[in-house]
Amino acid sequence: MSNDIRIKNGLTINLKGAAKNIVKKAPYPKSVSLNPSNFHLIIPKMVVKVGEKVNVGDVIFYSKKDERIKFCSPVDGIIKEIVRGEKRKIIEILIDADNKKKIEPSIIEFEKLNPDEIKNIILNSGCWPFIKQRPYDIIANPSDKPKSIFISSFNSAPISADFQIILQDQKEEFKMGLQVLSKLIDGEINICIQKDVSTFINDIKGIKVHSVSGPHPSGNVGVQIHHINPINSGEKIWTVGPEDVAILGRFFLTGIYKPIRTIAVSGAPVKNPQYYKTIAGSELYEIINDAGIDSNDSLRIINGDVLTGNKVEPDNYLGFYNNTVSVLREGNQYRMFGWVPFINNVVPSIYKTSFSWLFPNKKYDLDTNLNGEERAFVVTGEMERVFPMDIYPMQLIKECMAENIDKMESLGIYEVAPEDFSLIDYSSSSKIEAQYIIRKGLDLMIKEVG
Amino acid sequence: MNIRETIDKLKKPFNKGEKWERFAPAFNAFDTFLYVPNHTTKHGAHIRDAVDLKRTMITVIIALLPALFYGIYNTGFQYYSQLDIEYNIIDLFIHGSAKIVPMIAVSYIVGLAIEFAFAVFRGHEINEGYLVTGLLIPMIMPVDIPLWMVGLSVAFAVIIGKEAFGGTGMNILNPALTARAFAFFAYPTYMSGNEVWVSEASNIDGISGETILGVLASGESSLNYEPLQMFMGSIPGSIAETSTLMVLIGAFILIYTGVGSWRIMVSGVIGAAIMGLLFNLWGANELMSFNWINHMLVGGFAFGVVFMATDPVSAAQTVKGKWIYGLLIGVFCILIRVFNPAYPEGVMLAILLMNVFAPTIDHYVIEANIKKRKKRGIKTAVNIA
């Protein structure tokens, strides 16, 4: 069954440097990293020591709060370093990868198992961290009984990865993953596809497919949930990324934890924007070098898309979840009278104060300049223009700043994730850091309400 | 050495830990006026829209310019057309500029001085909002108001109307209208009557000029003005409010760029039209029977609805709230005009009144949203049970 959802409020930002439909196999990484900062609010409890030998799927650390949630090695190798910061906080675990050994694949029979047994298999496989929950956008609690599972099968953020390309050779794994996930809940799994795009997902049985149209953030799973089955106080919905479903499916098909990541390396400074198949947590260096960037420019490399990702250095590692690595020019230069309307047309605007709107299909090469300075809230109505939920974004942001828990709850904090506010970050004329404020608000709710 | 390097050199004593650090906001205001700073995104989205408050505010100023230029012209026109002397268009502009430019200068100097002082004192950057307020204040004053009154009104509006509430973004009342209301109640003889609307009317016997609403309020029915004149704006009134045409050009700029709220403008016009039509049907006095379309052409209604009611800080903030807020401004504007002979022009008080009620309107709009969410939660809970 197909249901149509039309997103009206939002914004399509046309950027140069979208990845071409070429998938290259990246060389097997020399080292990989597990970075606890990828797992929001997880405090790692280490299981291994430096110098220890680990195999694929061996537990590296587990969550201090819930020992069932395990984080496993994506490669065979040796623990090279445990990087610690202040108060011995674990920043990153680096693993030197050996050449991979062959393991005989063996299918895992799960049809006859009950949901708890399947959960245990997933927890022990290292695949559990791929299951995230709303509210709060954190790793799901295995004890919860969610009312549904949602998967968004497309990205609407600018120059982000196209899951049609990523899943094209992982269809069986993806289907298997869906079957496993559907065992965990009572109802059907909800998958959102882009309207008018033909995809193999349409032919999968036993799932509920919704077609969604409209500008970004129509691909955000939170926006889709809001329009299909909104979260009320006390309810939980689980979400899984499309390639993460395939990783889970691969585990059940082969018995091997193999977190393959197909990443789109995109951005205007990239010479050959294209896809690379690698392992989650791989070194970025070789991939970015292969894609080719102009090293003379000062560049920003981002794990994730340009609206929600994290800044990393070129010698850092790929994140656990992201399918996009974006590269932007740093905007650390002054622009004389850059604020005068109708003069500087190289930066698009939701306001028609530059001539950028005359060329709706023009692609832009944006840098990381803030294009102004932070100011008090003045302009109203601009947040609503890019926020397609029946929630008052500015009021919610203000209550988060005031840490007013009751008001945050009644204004709909359970339904939002920071990524839903990324366009508000982008378009705010007062340069409000909405994602940051909402993340802090969500963390406060976790602390106070749980 | 280029300009940028010169500025960086001059800026050195203002940097953190240097001797003039406290005055950094004042220096930054000039620096960021010349150059969009080199700040890059730290957290959140890595790319940002071109718009910032400077650009928003400058767009409003551009929208104000047609009305301002017409106001300068009309000041000269009202003056010369009543004197028995030859004049040309340049004379009109010279006379108008001589009257109005000093007012603008006083408004900016006094207002910005206070803004700078508060920014330095509180250690925050200077907000651009006053660029618009500072231009609006002289535009809505009668032309003959003494400059010291302009200065005093500005000081009152900025200190009591804005900074006392916490500065830009926190004020309840529109600062420009606060300045006008202050002058209106503190110096009524300079702000109303029939001798203040035309330049030099109180000094030269040959010149007089009452506003159309003033004439109607005094019960006279003989109007010397055609609707086209009212629309074009060659009538007595506050400096920049007279020309509906110029205000419409401004409204077009605001709506087209997306900077001003079209919802408030449209609903304001609807509210005034409804009230005007109702009073036309009633028709008990001159003001009631004054054609509802003409009601929108005279006085400060058009200027108020386009430039004052749409001030985002003092207006309602929700979409539904904006509709209600604008509608009520239109309704109250005509209501005050018709029923309160002491205030022939009601738009200032109507907007200030709705400024006060805007948070209440928003409160109920948001409560409705909250109730909807709660109801949905209960419904689902019942279904599960």
CSV table of C-alpha atoms in Angstrom, one decimal, chain B residues 71 74-75 138-143 180 191 197 211 235-243 300:
chain,number,residue,atom,x,y,z
B,71,GLY,CA,7.9,63.1,2.1
B,74,ASN,CA,5.7,67.0,-0.2
B,75,THR,CA,7.1,69.0,2.7
B,138,PRO,CA,11.5,61.3,11.8
B,139,MET,CA,9.3,59.9,9.0
B,140,ILE,CA,6.3,59.8,11.3
B,141,MET,CA,6.7,63.1,13.0
B,142,PRO,CA,5.1,66.4,12.0
B,143,VAL,CA,7.6,68.5,10.0
B,180,ARG,CA,5.9,59.2,18.5
B,191,MET,CA,1.8,66.9,17.5
B,197,TRP,CA,1.3,69.5,9.4
B,211,THR,CA,-5.1,66.7,7.9
B,235,ILE,CA,-1.8,66.3,1.3
B,236,PRO,CA,-0.8,67.5,4.8
B,237,GLY,CA,0.3,64.9,7.3
B,238,SER,CA,3.3,63.5,9.1
B,239,ILE,CA,6.3,63.6,6.9
B,240,ALA,CA,6.3,60.3,5.1
B,241,GLU,CA,2.9,58.9,5.7
B,242,THR,CA,0.9,60.9,3.1
B,243,SER,CA,1.6,59.0,-0.1
B,300,GLY,CA,-1.0,57.0,8.6
